[in-house]
PDB file of C-alpha atoms in Angstrom:
ATOM      1  CA  GLY A  28      32.765  17.208 -40.694  1.00 54.00           C
ATOM      2  CA  GLN A  29      32.010  13.516 -40.439  1.00 58.00           C
ATOM      3  CA  GLN A  30      29.723  12.242 -43.202  1.00 75.00           C
ATOM      4  CA  LEU A  31      26.922   9.725 -43.284  1.00 88.00           C
ATOM      5  CA  ASN A  32      25.758   8.606 -46.709  1.00 93.00           C
ATOM      6  CA  GLN A  33      21.999   8.121 -46.692  1.00 95.00           C
ATOM      7  CA  SER A  34      20.144   6.593 -49.623  1.00 96.00           C
ATOM      8  CA  PRO A  35      17.992   6.887 -51.510  1.00 96.00           C
ATOM      9  CA  GLN A  36      17.708  10.663 -51.532  1.00 94.00           C
ATOM     10  CA  SER A  37      13.986  10.385 -52.270  1.00 94.00           C
ATOM     11  CA  MET A  38      11.404   7.760 -53.083  1.00 95.00           C
ATOM     12  CA  PHE A  39       7.899   7.781 -54.460  1.00 94.00           C
ATOM     13  CA  ILE A  40       6.058   4.574 -53.730  1.00 89.00           C
ATOM     14  CA  GLN A  41       2.600   3.068 -53.920  1.00 93.00           C
ATOM     15  CA  GLU A  42       0.532   2.768 -50.758  1.00 93.00           C
ATOM     16  CA  GLY A  43       0.911  -0.722 -49.318  1.00 94.00           C
ATOM     17  CA  GLU A  44       4.440  -1.229 -50.595  1.00 95.00           C
ATOM     18  CA  ASP A  45       7.402  -1.898 -48.343  1.00 96.00           C
ATOM     19  CA  VAL A  46      10.144   0.715 -48.129  1.00 95.00           C
ATOM     20  CA  SER A  47      13.823   0.354 -47.382  1.00 97.00           C
ATOM     21  CA  MET A  48      16.472   3.014 -46.824  1.00 97.00           C
ATOM     22  CA  ASN A  49      19.980   2.878 -45.425  1.00 97.00           C
ATOM     23  CA  CYS A  50      22.934   4.806 -44.101  1.00 97.00           C
ATOM     24  CA  THR A  51      26.603   4.013 -44.461  1.00 96.00           C
ATOM     25  CA  SER A  52      29.788   5.494 -43.109  1.00 93.00           C
ATOM     26  CA  SER A  53      33.513   4.910 -43.353  1.00 90.00           C
ATOM     27  CA  SER A  54      33.676   5.217 -39.552  1.00 90.00           C
ATOM     28  CA  ILE A  55      32.501   2.859 -36.839  1.00 91.00           C
ATOM     29  CA  PHE A  56      29.511   4.052 -34.817  1.00 91.00           C
ATOM     30  CA  ASN A  57      28.360   2.847 -31.417  1.00 89.00           C
ATOM     31  CA  THR A  58      24.814   4.206 -31.736  1.00 92.00           C
ATOM     32  CA  TRP A  59      22.440   4.520 -34.682  1.00 94.00           C
ATOM     33  CA  LEU A  60      19.232   6.529 -34.508  1.00 95.00           C
ATOM     34  CA  TRP A  61      16.398   6.919 -37.000  1.00 97.00           C
ATOM     35  CA  TYR A  62      14.172  10.025 -37.052  1.00 97.00           C
ATOM     36  CA  LYS A  63      11.121  11.112 -39.023  1.00 97.00           C
ATOM     37  CA  GLN A  64      10.347  14.736 -39.784  1.00 96.00           C
ATOM     38  CA  ASP A  65       6.903  15.896 -40.861  1.00 95.00           C
ATOM     39  CA  PRO A  66       6.665  19.134 -42.887  1.00 90.00           C
ATOM     40  CA  GLY A  67       7.229  22.196 -40.698  1.00 91.00           C
ATOM     41  CA  GLU A  68       7.947  20.136 -37.578  1.00 94.00           C
ATOM     42  CA  GLY A  69      10.981  18.934 -35.667  1.00 95.00           C
ATOM     43  CA  PRO A  70      12.319  15.395 -36.198  1.00 96.00           C
ATOM     44  CA  VAL A  71      10.861  12.698 -33.961  1.00 96.00           C
ATOM     45  CA  LEU A  72      12.922   9.739 -32.785  1.00 95.00           C
ATOM     46  CA  LEU A  73      11.621   6.460 -34.234  1.00 97.00           C
ATOM     47  CA  ILE A  74      14.159   3.813 -33.303  1.00 97.00           C
ATOM     48  CA  ALA A  75      17.454   3.720 -31.393  1.00 94.00           C
ATOM     49  CA  LEU A  76      20.060   0.980 -31.906  1.00 95.00           C
ATOM     50  CA  TYR A  77      22.958   0.328 -29.544  1.00 92.00           C
ATOM     51  CA  LYS A  78      24.569  -2.989 -30.463  1.00 92.00           C
ATOM     52  CA  ALA A  79      26.054  -4.367 -33.660  1.00 94.00           C
ATOM     53  CA  GLY A  80      23.597  -6.755 -35.269  1.00 95.00           C
ATOM     54  CA  GLU A  81      20.675  -5.446 -33.230  1.00 95.00           C
ATOM     55  CA  LEU A  82      17.304  -5.609 -34.966  1.00 97.00           C
ATOM     56  CA  THR A  83      14.553  -3.465 -33.452  1.00 96.00           C
ATOM     57  CA  SER A  84      10.935  -2.916 -34.435  1.00 96.00           C
ATOM     58  CA  ASN A  85       8.476  -0.129 -33.738  1.00 95.00           C
ATOM     59  CA  GLY A  86       5.115  -1.022 -35.259  1.00 96.00           C
ATOM     60  CA  ARG A  87       5.579  -1.248 -39.023  1.00 97.00           C
ATOM     61  CA  LEU A  88       9.135   0.036 -38.746  1.00 98.00           C
ATOM     62  CA  THR A  89      12.179  -2.192 -38.404  1.00 98.00           C
ATOM     63  CA  ALA A  90      15.764  -1.015 -38.157  1.00 98.00           C
ATOM     64  CA  GLN A  91      19.041  -2.868 -37.916  1.00 97.00           C
ATOM     65  CA  PHE A  92      22.494  -1.927 -36.659  1.00 96.00           C
ATOM     66  CA  GLY A  93      24.942  -3.331 -39.213  1.00 96.00           C
ATOM     67  CA  ILE A  94      27.326  -6.007 -38.037  1.00 96.00           C
ATOM     68  CA  THR A  95      30.326  -3.974 -39.209  1.00 94.00           C
ATOM     69  CA  ARG A  96      28.997  -0.988 -37.177  1.00 93.00           C
ATOM     70  CA  LYS A  97      29.375   1.150 -40.295  1.00 94.00           C
ATOM     71  CA  ASP A  98      25.823   0.954 -41.564  1.00 96.00           C
ATOM     72  CA  SER A  99      22.166   0.771 -40.625  1.00 97.00           C
ATOM     73  CA  PHE A 100      18.917   0.293 -42.485  1.00 97.00           C
ATOM     74  CA  LEU A 101      15.291   1.183 -41.869  1.00 98.00           C
ATOM     75  CA  ASN A 102      12.368  -0.756 -43.329  1.00 98.00           C
ATOM     76  CA  ILE A 103       8.752   0.375 -43.388  1.00 97.00           C
ATOM     77  CA  SER A 104       6.219  -2.318 -44.162  1.00 97.00           C
ATOM     78  CA  ALA A 105       2.869  -1.736 -45.866  1.00 96.00           C
ATOM     79  CA  SER A 106       3.322   2.006 -46.294  1.00 94.00           C
ATOM     80  CA  ILE A 107       0.385   4.347 -45.708  1.00 93.00           C
ATOM     81  CA  PRO A 108      -0.098   8.013 -46.697  1.00 92.00           C
ATOM     82  CA  SER A 109       0.921   9.324 -43.255  1.00 93.00           C
ATOM     83  CA  ASP A 110       4.378   7.786 -43.721  1.00 95.00           C
ATOM     84  CA  VAL A 111       5.286  10.727 -45.955  1.00 95.00           C
ATOM     85  CA  GLY A 112       8.062  12.897 -44.622  1.00 95.00           C
ATOM     86  CA  ILE A 113      11.808  13.040 -44.337  1.00 95.00           C
ATOM     87  CA  TYR A 114      13.629  10.185 -42.628  1.00 97.00           C
ATOM     88  CA  PHE A 115      17.035  10.894 -41.105  1.00 96.00           C
ATOM     89  CA  CYS A 116      19.627   8.522 -39.806  1.00 96.00           C
ATOM     90  CA  ALA A 117      22.070   9.690 -37.144  1.00 94.00           C
ATOM     91  CA  GLY A 118      25.132   8.054 -35.684  1.00 91.00           C
ATOM     92  CA  GLN A 119      27.268   8.545 -32.619  1.00 88.00           C
ATOM     93  CA  LEU A 120      30.962   7.817 -33.077  1.00 83.00           C
ATOM     94  CA  GLY A 121      31.607   7.049 -29.442  1.00 75.00           C
ATOM     95  CA  TYR A 122      30.182   7.720 -26.021  1.00 68.00           C
ATOM     96  CA  GLY A 123      30.323  11.419 -25.306  1.00 68.00           C
ATOM     97  CA  ASN A 124      30.452  12.378 -28.984  1.00 75.00           C
ATOM     98  CA  LYS A 125      27.857  14.482 -30.726  1.00 78.00           C
ATOM     99  CA  LEU A 126      25.526  12.962 -33.318  1.00 85.00           C
ATOM    100  CA  VAL A 127      26.252  13.009 -37.049  1.00 88.00           C
ATOM    101  CA  PHE A 128      23.187  13.205 -39.319  1.00 91.00           C
ATOM    102  CA  GLY A 129      22.569  11.854 -42.790  1.00 92.00           C
ATOM    103  CA  ALA A 130      21.106  14.142 -45.465  1.00 92.00           C
ATOM    104  CA  GLY A 131      17.682  12.502 -45.227  1.00 94.00           C
ATOM    105  CA  THR A 132      15.395  10.388 -47.413  1.00 96.00           C
ATOM    106  CA  ILE A 133      12.247  12.097 -48.653  1.00 95.00           C
ATOM    107  CA  LEU A 134       9.371   9.632 -48.783  1.00 95.00           C
ATOM    108  CA  ARG A 135       6.264  10.287 -50.844  1.00 93.00           C
ATOM    109  CA  VAL A 136       3.401   7.802 -50.952  1.00 85.00           C
ATOM    110  CA  LYS A 137       0.840   7.513 -53.714  1.00 81.00           C
ATOM    111  CA  SER A 138      -2.574   6.516 -52.419  1.00 73.00           C
TER     112      SER A 138
ATOM    113  CA  ASP B  17       5.278  16.643 -19.497  1.00 62.00           C
ATOM    114  CA  GLY B  18       8.987  16.785 -20.207  1.00 70.00           C
ATOM    115  CA  GLY B  19      10.039  18.250 -23.483  1.00 94.00           C
ATOM    116  CA  ILE B  20      11.887  20.842 -25.456  1.00 96.00           C
ATOM    117  CA  THR B  21      10.205  24.088 -26.485  1.00 96.00           C
ATOM    118  CA  GLN B  22      11.206  26.528 -29.170  1.00 97.00           C
ATOM    119  CA  SER B  23       9.703  29.955 -29.615  1.00 95.00           C
ATOM    120  CA  PRO B  24       8.473  31.635 -31.620  1.00 95.00           C
ATOM    121  CA  LYS B  25       7.224  29.235 -34.297  1.00 95.00           C
ATOM    122  CA  TYR B  26       7.534  31.925 -36.988  1.00 96.00           C
ATOM    123  CA  LEU B  27       9.852  34.939 -36.919  1.00 95.00           C
ATOM    124  CA  PHE B  28      10.373  37.766 -39.353  1.00 93.00           C
ATOM    125  CA  ARG B  29      13.469  39.896 -39.351  1.00 90.00           C
ATOM    126  CA  LYS B  30      14.454  42.977 -41.252  1.00 91.00           C
ATOM    127  CA  GLU B  31      17.819  42.963 -42.950  1.00 88.00           C
ATOM    128  CA  GLY B  32      20.561  44.238 -40.672  1.00 88.00           C
ATOM    129  CA  GLN B  33      18.804  43.278 -37.445  1.00 92.00           C
ATOM    130  CA  ASN B  34      19.850  40.763 -34.872  1.00 94.00           C
ATOM    131  CA  VAL B  35      17.211  38.300 -33.698  1.00 95.00           C
ATOM    132  CA  THR B  36      17.199  35.740 -30.871  1.00 96.00           C
ATOM    133  CA  LEU B  37      15.526  32.330 -30.992  1.00 97.00           C
ATOM    134  CA  SER B  38      14.510  30.730 -27.724  1.00 98.00           C
ATOM    135  CA  CYS B  39      15.043  27.087 -26.729  1.00 98.00           C
ATOM    136  CA  GLU B  40      14.075  25.665 -23.341  1.00 98.00           C
ATOM    137  CA  GLN B  41      14.134  22.058 -22.125  1.00 97.00           C
ATOM    138  CA  ASN B  42      12.954  20.382 -18.922  1.00 96.00           C
ATOM    139  CA  LEU B  43      14.431  16.969 -19.690  1.00 94.00           C
ATOM    140  CA  ASN B  44      17.427  17.584 -17.414  1.00 93.00           C
ATOM    141  CA  HIS B  45      19.699  17.064 -20.415  1.00 93.00           C
ATOM    142  CA  ASP B  46      23.250  18.338 -20.236  1.00 92.00           C
ATOM    143  CA  ALA B  47      23.760  18.819 -23.972  1.00 92.00           C
ATOM    144  CA  MET B  48      21.885  21.186 -26.266  1.00 94.00           C
ATOM    145  CA  TYR B  49      22.272  21.825 -29.986  1.00 95.00           C
ATOM    146  CA  TRP B  50      21.195  24.227 -32.716  1.00 97.00           C
ATOM    147  CA  TYR B  51      20.722  23.061 -36.298  1.00 96.00           C
ATOM    148  CA  ARG B  52      19.834  24.887 -39.458  1.00 96.00           C
ATOM    149  CA  GLN B  53      17.706  23.265 -42.165  1.00 94.00           C
ATOM    150  CA  ASP B  54      17.212  24.714 -45.635  1.00 92.00           C
ATOM    151  CA  PRO B  55      14.347  23.554 -47.899  1.00 84.00           C
ATOM    152  CA  GLY B  56      14.794  19.935 -48.951  1.00 76.00           C
ATOM    153  CA  GLN B  57      18.092  19.728 -47.103  1.00 80.00           C
ATOM    154  CA  GLY B  58      19.479  17.894 -44.106  1.00 86.00           C
ATOM    155  CA  LEU B  59      20.495  19.281 -40.726  1.00 92.00           C
ATOM    156  CA  ARG B  60      23.612  21.392 -40.327  1.00 92.00           C
ATOM    157  CA  LEU B  61      25.047  21.936 -36.864  1.00 93.00           C
ATOM    158  CA  ILE B  62      25.481  25.575 -35.837  1.00 96.00           C
ATOM    159  CA  TYR B  63      26.535  25.379 -32.176  1.00 96.00           C
ATOM    160  CA  TYR B  64      26.333  22.879 -29.349  1.00 94.00           C
ATOM    161  CA  SER B  65      26.843  22.954 -25.619  1.00 94.00           C
ATOM    162  CA  GLN B  66      27.715  20.049 -23.357  1.00 91.00           C
ATOM    163  CA  ILE B  67      27.610  21.935 -20.088  1.00 92.00           C
ATOM    164  CA  VAL B  68      26.531  25.246 -18.634  1.00 95.00           C
ATOM    165  CA  ASN B  69      28.774  28.202 -19.523  1.00 96.00           C
ATOM    166  CA  ASP B  70      30.503  26.267 -22.291  1.00 95.00           C
ATOM    167  CA  PHE B  71      29.687  25.838 -25.977  1.00 96.00           C
ATOM    168  CA  GLN B  72      31.397  24.758 -29.176  1.00 94.00           C
ATOM    169  CA  LYS B  73      31.129  25.858 -32.795  1.00 95.00           C
ATOM    170  CA  GLY B  74      29.499  23.447 -35.192  1.00 93.00           C
ATOM    171  CA  ASP B  75      29.944  23.299 -38.950  1.00 91.00           C
ATOM    172  CA  ILE B  76      28.276  26.648 -39.816  1.00 95.00           C
ATOM    173  CA  ALA B  77      28.766  28.943 -36.795  1.00 97.00           C
ATOM    174  CA  GLU B  78      29.623  32.123 -38.702  1.00 96.00           C
ATOM    175  CA  GLY B  79      27.018  34.844 -38.190  1.00 96.00           C
ATOM    176  CA  TYR B  80      25.496  33.141 -35.134  1.00 98.00           C
ATOM    177  CA  SER B  81      26.062  33.401 -31.395  1.00 98.00           C
ATOM    178  CA  VAL B  82      24.801  31.428 -28.391  1.00 98.00           C
ATOM    179  CA  SER B  83      24.888  31.462 -24.616  1.00 98.00           C
ATOM    180  CA  ARG B  84      24.355  28.764 -22.003  1.00 98.00           C
ATOM    181  CA  GLU B  85      23.813  30.488 -18.675  1.00 97.00           C
ATOM    182  CA  LYS B  86      21.313  27.890 -17.458  1.00 97.00           C
ATOM    183  CA  LYS B  87      21.089  24.158 -18.069  1.00 97.00           C
ATOM    184  CA  GLU B  88      17.525  24.523 -19.324  1.00 97.00           C
ATOM    185  CA  SER B  89      18.125  27.290 -21.851  1.00 98.00           C
ATOM    186  CA  PHE B  90      20.230  27.677 -25.003  1.00 98.00           C
ATOM    187  CA  PRO B  91      19.211  30.792 -26.980  1.00 98.00           C
ATOM    188  CA  LEU B  92      20.537  31.367 -30.488  1.00 98.00           C
ATOM    189  CA  THR B  93      21.149  34.863 -31.857  1.00 97.00           C
ATOM    190  CA  VAL B  94      21.176  35.297 -35.618  1.00 96.00           C
ATOM    191  CA  THR B  95      23.300  38.367 -36.208  1.00 95.00           C
ATOM    192  CA  SER B  96      23.359  40.793 -39.089  1.00 90.00           C
ATOM    193  CA  ALA B  97      26.623  39.144 -40.158  1.00 89.00           C
ATOM    194  CA  GLN B  98      24.696  36.030 -41.265  1.00 90.00           C
ATOM    195  CA  LYS B  99      24.304  36.648 -44.996  1.00 89.00           C
ATOM    196  CA  ASN B 100      21.466  34.225 -45.675  1.00 92.00           C
ATOM    197  CA  PRO B 101      19.526  33.722 -42.453  1.00 94.00           C
ATOM    198  CA  THR B 102      16.177  32.621 -43.910  1.00 95.00           C
ATOM    199  CA  ALA B 103      15.839  28.979 -42.826  1.00 96.00           C
ATOM    200  CA  PHE B 104      14.184  26.550 -40.427  1.00 96.00           C
ATOM    201  CA  TYR B 105      16.042  26.400 -37.098  1.00 98.00           C
ATOM    202  CA  LEU B 106      15.894  23.343 -34.874  1.00 97.00           C
ATOM    203  CA  CYS B 107      16.994  23.036 -31.274  1.00 97.00           C
ATOM    204  CA  ALA B 108      17.715  19.670 -29.678  1.00 95.00           C
ATOM    205  CA  SER B 109      18.865  18.299 -26.350  1.00 94.00           C
ATOM    206  CA  SER B 110      20.374  15.029 -25.222  1.00 91.00           C
ATOM    207  CA  PRO B 111      22.066  13.328 -22.307  1.00 87.00           C
ATOM    208  CA  TRP B 112      25.820  13.747 -22.309  1.00 81.00           C
ATOM    209  CA  GLY B 113      28.489  11.687 -20.705  1.00 74.00           C
ATOM    210  CA  ARG B 114      31.282   9.217 -21.184  1.00 68.00           C
ATOM    211  CA  ASP B 115      29.018   6.192 -20.903  1.00 65.00           C
ATOM    212  CA  LEU B 116      25.824   7.634 -22.282  1.00 70.00           C
ATOM    213  CA  ASN B 117      24.153   7.169 -25.621  1.00 69.00           C
ATOM    214  CA  THR B 118      23.231  10.460 -27.200  1.00 78.00           C
ATOM    215  CA  GLU B 119      19.516  10.232 -28.065  1.00 86.00           C
ATOM    216  CA  ALA B 120      18.675  13.756 -29.169  1.00 90.00           C
ATOM    217  CA  PHE B 121      15.156  15.126 -28.846  1.00 93.00           C
ATOM    218  CA  PHE B 122      14.078  18.035 -31.006  1.00 96.00           C
ATOM    219  CA  GLY B 123      11.880  21.064 -30.555  1.00 97.00           C
ATOM    220  CA  GLN B 124       9.182  22.030 -33.039  1.00 96.00           C
ATOM    221  CA  GLY B 125      11.426  24.454 -34.884  1.00 97.00           C
ATOM    222  CA  THR B 126      11.426  28.170 -35.657  1.00 97.00           C
ATOM    223  CA  ARG B 127      11.022  29.372 -39.210  1.00 96.00           C
ATOM    224  CA  LEU B 128      12.976  32.592 -39.677  1.00 96.00           C
ATOM    225  CA  THR B 129      12.281  34.794 -42.673  1.00 95.00           C
ATOM    226  CA  VAL B 130      14.196  37.934 -43.580  1.00 91.00           C
ATOM    227  CA  VAL B 131      11.938  40.600 -45.062  1.00 87.00           C
TER     228      VAL B 131
END
């Protein structure tokens, strides 16, 4: 199936640090979504991006839809312990197409 | 409140048995999906359905079956043919259409363990 390359695979950071992760693809997407999954729970939608170049914030989270439409990044500012979890990117190739998910970035925060 | 509900949260199955996982949504979404997640891994698509009475195989459909008799419901049966069924199963739903963005919303998951 279609692949999204998500990096890094995992990160272990100090509380208060900023975090950045990204997803890339060889295909053009028309929608990028970012999810967070807490242990034992379903993923929760954090940010949705619909236009190339779009920059959207949700509290301490900021995500951008790459101008080439082949990538997206998520930044978390001033990380706190409850930011731990798995972050997934997902892309939609075109309207009416199912989502393609990245493999996830595992975030661990040292307090 | 609108949402998507999976049940049960935990399920134990003996080897050789079939078991059915429930997924119900009241979001009026046309599309529903089943994913499998193994420890420390990403999401793998098992089956999806864009409309009632129709469904498509995902990337790992072998050993699973689904039905979509109602818009609100998309049960997944893990059959005895699935060789390694122990995993976390996630159901999701989304709008579907030519001009629609596909924001998927997930249930809380069902953890299936073969004993």
